[in-house]
Coordinates of C-alpha atoms (C1' of nucleotides) in Angstrom, one line a residue:
Chain P
M1 CA 74.0 92.2 142.0
E2 CA 72.2 89.2 140.6
A3 CA 74.0 86.3 139.0
W4 CA 74.2 86.3 135.3
A5 CA 75.5 83.4 133.2
W6 CA 75.2 81.9 129.7
T7 CA 73.4 78.6 129.2
A8 CA 75.1 75.8 127.4
W9 CA 75.1 75.8 123.6
R10 CA 72.2 74.0 122.0
P11 CA 71.2 73.5 118.4
L12 CA 68.8 76.0 116.9
R13 CA 66.0 74.7 114.7
L14 CA 64.9 77.2 112.0
A15 CA 62.5 76.9 109.1
D16 CA 65.3 77.5 106.7
P17 CA 68.9 76.4 107.4
V18 CA 71.3 79.3 107.9
P19 CA 74.9 78.8 106.8
A20 CA 77.7 80.7 108.5
R21 CA 78.0 83.2 105.7
T22 CA 74.3 83.9 105.7
L23 CA 74.4 84.3 109.4
R24 CA 77.1 87.0 109.1
E25 CA 75.1 88.8 106.5
Q26 CA 72.0 88.7 108.6
L27 CA 73.7 89.9 111.8
D28 CA 76.1 92.4 110.4
G29 CA 74.8 93.3 107.0
G30 CA 73.3 96.7 107.6
Q31 CA 69.9 95.8 109.0
A32 CA 70.9 94.8 112.5
F33 CA 73.4 96.9 114.4
R34 CA 73.7 95.2 117.7
W35 CA 75.6 92.0 117.0
N36 CA 79.3 91.6 117.6
V37 CA 81.5 88.6 116.7
D38 CA 84.6 87.5 118.6
D39 CA 87.7 85.7 117.3
A40 CA 86.1 82.3 117.9
G41 CA 83.1 83.2 115.6
V42 CA 80.6 83.6 118.5
W43 CA 78.0 86.2 117.8
T44 CA 76.6 88.1 120.8
G45 CA 73.7 90.5 120.4
V46 CA 70.6 92.1 121.8
F47 CA 67.2 92.4 120.2
G48 CA 64.2 93.6 122.2
T49 CA 65.0 92.4 125.7
T50 CA 66.6 89.2 124.5
V51 CA 70.3 88.7 125.0
A52 CA 71.6 85.8 122.9
G53 CA 74.7 84.1 121.5
L54 CA 74.9 82.4 118.2
R55 CA 77.6 80.3 116.4
S56 CA 77.7 78.2 113.3
G57 CA 79.4 74.9 113.8
P58 CA 79.7 71.6 112.0
A59 CA 76.4 70.5 113.4
G60 CA 74.6 73.6 112.2
L61 CA 73.5 76.7 114.0
E62 CA 73.8 76.8 117.8
W63 CA 72.5 79.2 120.4
R64 CA 72.9 80.2 124.0
G65 CA 70.9 82.5 126.2
V66 CA 70.9 83.9 129.7
V67 CA 70.3 81.3 132.5
G68 CA 66.8 81.7 133.8
V69 CA 65.4 83.3 130.6
A70 CA 63.0 80.9 129.0
S71 CA 62.0 82.8 125.9
T72 CA 65.4 83.1 124.2
E73 CA 65.1 80.2 121.8
A74 CA 61.6 81.1 120.6
A75 CA 62.7 84.7 120.2
L76 CA 65.7 83.7 118.1
Q77 CA 63.5 81.6 115.9
T78 CA 61.1 84.5 115.3
Y79 CA 64.0 86.9 114.8
L80 CA 66.0 84.8 112.3
D81 CA 63.1 83.4 110.4
A82 CA 61.7 86.9 109.7
P83 CA 61.5 87.7 106.0
G84 CA 63.5 90.3 104.4
A85 CA 66.9 89.7 105.9
Q86 CA 69.2 89.9 102.9
A87 CA 72.9 90.4 102.2
Q88 CA 74.4 93.8 102.6
L89 CA 77.9 95.3 103.0
V90 CA 79.4 97.1 106.0
N91 CA 80.6 100.6 105.3
K92 CA 81.8 103.3 107.6
R93 CA 78.4 104.9 107.8
I94 CA 77.0 101.7 109.1
L95 CA 79.8 101.6 111.7
Q96 CA 78.6 105.0 112.8
I97 CA 75.1 103.8 113.1
R98 CA 76.2 100.9 115.2
Q99 CA 78.0 103.4 117.5
M100 CA 74.9 105.6 117.9
V101 CA 72.7 102.7 118.6
A102 CA 75.1 101.2 121.1
Q103 CA 75.5 104.4 123.0
L104 CA 71.7 105.0 123.1
A105 CA 71.3 101.6 124.6
T106 CA 74.1 101.9 127.2
S107 CA 73.1 105.4 128.2
L108 CA 69.3 105.1 128.3
G109 CA 68.2 101.5 127.9
E110 CA 67.1 99.0 130.5
P111 CA 70.0 96.9 131.8
L112 CA 69.6 93.3 130.9
G113 CA 72.6 91.9 132.8
G114 CA 76.1 91.0 131.6
G115 CA 76.7 94.6 130.6
Q116 CA 74.0 94.4 127.9
H117 CA 71.1 96.9 127.5
A118 CA 67.8 97.0 125.7
L119 CA 67.2 99.8 123.3
P120 CA 65.5 102.7 125.1
T121 CA 61.8 102.9 124.9
W122 CA 60.1 105.9 123.3
A123 CA 59.3 107.1 126.8
Q124 CA 62.9 106.8 127.9
L125 CA 64.0 108.7 124.7
A126 CA 61.4 111.4 125.3
A127 CA 62.7 111.9 128.8
A128 CA 66.3 112.0 127.9
T129 CA 68.3 115.2 128.5
D130 CA 69.9 117.1 125.8
G131 CA 73.3 116.2 127.2
Q132 CA 72.5 112.5 127.1
L133 CA 71.3 112.6 123.5
K134 CA 74.2 114.8 122.5
A135 CA 76.6 112.3 124.0
C136 CA 75.3 109.6 121.6
A137 CA 76.7 111.5 118.6
L138 CA 73.3 111.8 117.0
G139 CA 74.1 115.2 115.5
Y140 CA 71.1 116.9 114.1
R141 CA 69.1 113.7 114.4
A142 CA 68.8 114.2 118.2
A143 CA 66.0 116.7 117.8
F144 CA 64.2 114.5 115.3
L145 CA 64.6 111.5 117.6
R146 CA 63.2 113.4 120.6
G147 CA 60.3 114.8 118.5
T148 CA 59.3 111.4 117.3
A149 CA 59.8 109.9 120.8
R150 CA 57.4 112.4 122.3
R151 CA 54.8 111.8 119.6
L152 CA 54.9 108.0 120.0
Q153 CA 55.3 107.7 123.8
A154 CA 52.1 109.7 124.1
R155 CA 50.4 107.0 121.9
P156 CA 51.2 103.6 123.5
R157 CA 49.2 101.6 121.0
W158 CA 50.8 103.2 118.0
A159 CA 52.4 100.1 116.7
D160 CA 49.1 98.2 116.6
E161 CA 47.3 101.2 115.2
F162 CA 49.9 101.6 112.5
Q163 CA 49.8 97.9 111.6
A164 CA 46.0 98.2 111.0
L165 CA 46.5 100.8 108.3
S166 CA 46.8 100.3 104.6
T167 CA 50.3 100.6 103.4
A168 CA 49.6 103.9 101.8
D169 CA 48.1 105.3 105.0
L170 CA 51.0 103.8 107.0
L171 CA 53.5 105.6 104.9
T172 CA 51.6 108.9 105.3
E173 CA 51.4 108.4 109.1
L174 CA 55.1 107.6 109.4
Q175 CA 56.1 110.6 107.4
S176 CA 54.2 112.9 109.8
L177 CA 56.8 112.0 112.4
P178 CA 59.7 114.5 112.7
G179 CA 62.7 113.5 110.7
V180 CA 60.9 110.7 108.9
G181 CA 60.8 111.2 105.1
P182 CA 60.0 109.0 102.2
K183 CA 63.0 106.8 102.4
V184 CA 62.9 106.1 106.2
A185 CA 59.1 105.6 106.1
A186 CA 59.5 103.0 103.4
C187 CA 62.2 101.3 105.4
V188 CA 60.1 101.2 108.5
A189 CA 57.1 99.9 106.6
L190 CA 59.2 97.3 104.9
F191 CA 61.4 96.1 107.8
G192 CA 59.3 97.0 110.8
F193 CA 55.8 96.3 109.5
G194 CA 56.6 93.6 107.0
R195 CA 55.1 95.5 104.0
L196 CA 57.2 93.8 101.4
E197 CA 55.7 95.9 98.6
C198 CA 57.5 99.0 99.8
F199 CA 60.5 100.1 97.8
P200 CA 62.9 102.4 99.6
V201 CA 64.8 104.7 97.2
D202 CA 68.1 105.9 98.4
T203 CA 71.2 107.1 96.7
W204 CA 72.4 103.5 96.1
V205 CA 69.1 102.4 94.6
V206 CA 69.1 105.5 92.4
Q207 CA 72.5 104.4 91.1
A208 CA 71.4 100.8 90.7
L209 CA 68.3 101.7 88.7
A210 CA 70.3 104.1 86.5
A211 CA 72.9 101.4 85.8
A212 CA 70.4 98.5 85.3
Y213 CA 67.6 100.3 83.5
G214 CA 69.1 103.5 82.2
F215 CA 66.9 105.7 84.4
R216 CA 69.2 108.7 84.4
G217 CA 68.0 111.7 86.3
W218 CA 64.8 110.3 87.5
A219 CA 63.4 111.7 90.7
P220 CA 63.4 109.3 93.7
V221 CA 59.6 109.4 93.9
R222 CA 59.4 108.3 90.3
L223 CA 61.8 105.5 90.8
E224 CA 59.8 104.3 93.8
E225 CA 56.7 104.1 91.6
F226 CA 58.7 102.2 89.1
G227 CA 60.0 99.8 91.7
R228 CA 56.6 99.0 93.1
A229 CA 55.0 98.6 89.7
H230 CA 57.8 96.6 88.2
F231 CA 58.7 94.2 91.1
G232 CA 55.2 93.9 92.6
P233 CA 54.3 92.5 96.0
A234 CA 57.9 91.7 96.9
A235 CA 59.5 94.9 95.6
G236 CA 61.2 95.4 99.0
L237 CA 63.1 92.2 98.5
A238 CA 64.2 93.2 95.1
Q239 CA 65.3 96.5 96.5
Q240 CA 67.6 94.7 98.9
Y241 CA 69.3 92.9 96.1
L242 CA 69.6 96.1 94.1
F243 CA 71.1 97.9 97.0
A244 CA 73.6 95.1 97.7
A245 CA 74.6 94.8 94.1
A246 CA 75.1 98.6 93.7
R247 CA 77.3 98.7 96.8
A248 CA 79.3 95.7 95.6
G249 CA 79.9 97.5 92.3
A250 CA 78.2 94.6 90.5
L251 CA 75.9 96.8 88.3
L252 CA 77.9 97.9 85.3
S253 CA 76.3 98.6 82.0
P254 CA 76.5 100.9 79.1
Y255 CA 74.0 103.0 80.9
A256 CA 76.3 103.5 83.8
P257 CA 79.2 105.7 82.6
T258 CA 81.6 106.8 85.2
D259 CA 80.0 110.2 85.8
V260 CA 77.0 108.5 87.4
A261 CA 78.7 108.6 90.8
V262 CA 80.0 112.1 90.4
K263 CA 77.9 114.7 92.3
P264 CA 78.3 118.3 91.4
R265 CA 80.1 120.2 94.1
P266 CA 77.7 122.3 96.2
K267 CA 78.4 125.9 95.4
S268 CA 78.5 128.1 98.5
R269 CA 78.0 131.4 97.0
G270 CA 78.6 134.1 99.7
R271 CA 76.4 134.0 102.7
A272 CA 72.9 135.1 101.6
R273 CA 71.6 134.1 105.0
R274 CA 69.9 136.9 107.0
Chain Q
dG1 C1' 92.0 120.7 106.6
dT2 C1' 88.4 118.4 103.2
dC3 C1' 84.9 115.2 102.1
dC4 C1' 81.1 112.4 102.8
dA5 C1' 77.4 109.6 105.1
dG6 C1' 71.4 104.0 102.5
dG7 C1' 68.5 111.7 104.5
dA8 C1' 64.9 115.3 105.9
dT9 C1' 63.6 119.9 105.9
dT10 C1' 63.6 124.4 104.4
dC11 C1' 64.1 127.9 101.1
dA12 C1' 64.8 130.1 96.6
dG13 C1' 63.7 130.0 91.9
Chain S
dC1 C1' 56.5 122.3 92.1
dT2 C1' 61.6 121.1 91.7
dG3 C1' 66.3 121.5 93.0
dA4 C1' 69.9 123.3 96.1
dA5 C1' 71.6 124.5 100.7
dT6 C1' 71.5 123.3 105.3
dC7 C1' 71.5 120.5 109.3
dA8 C1' 75.8 118.0 113.5
dT9 C1' 79.1 114.7 114.0
dG10 C1' 82.9 111.5 113.3
dG11 C1' 86.0 108.8 110.5
dA12 C1' 89.0 108.3 106.4

DNA sequence: GTCCAGGATTCAG
DNA sequence: CTGAATCATGGA
């Protein structure tokens, strides 16, 4: 077993300063799922094959990495300076996502030392057994994940090829993957490919737009068109604020009566299944 | 036990 | 074409 140790803490220079509160939002706000904070305020996380620690002290942001790994600081700078990291709130659903991601890494990902693991590659996911995937509590998503993994591991250059596409073609290509619909495709294009003009519409954004603009009963696809037209090249950033505001309950207006959040109960009329 | 998740797919109308 | 039921799992 090889030696594994943290480096000393060193200041981290970023293009934009990151206060402690912003750091928390970036690392635990619903976009990243692999950071944990201890009682002393030290964040430990994994992204790509980088294992890093972060803390916010009086002298500003400090980092530490694994002894012998030279790329950690540059990786952190790229990671934390990436556009699009905005405030969000933790809910129980996000806790479940964290759990699924952690188990996938532990079960299938490459060990990085110190008990940390990279996320599994698409090839590793494609080769996983049913039992391994089932143990990660993915539910019905297991089959989707495997299907997408098999498609992508057979196409090693997929990321570069996708990046070369127009945003419209990128969304179409993403949605051809199993389990990837309009919302997830928009998220991947926005967060993964930096297409800031994408406007993911989920249940929270539906509520936010109903409350803020009075768009009651609009179909998601129509709200997406509105978002892109109204907010323009940075619609994705606007979406993040809308989402955070909706979740925080900050969007109250005459257009948002209490019944907005009430969903009709699904009626299960006798089994018509054959 | 019931309800619900930042949804996607399938099926009925 | 649009809207509802269904999908598997865990936590509140």
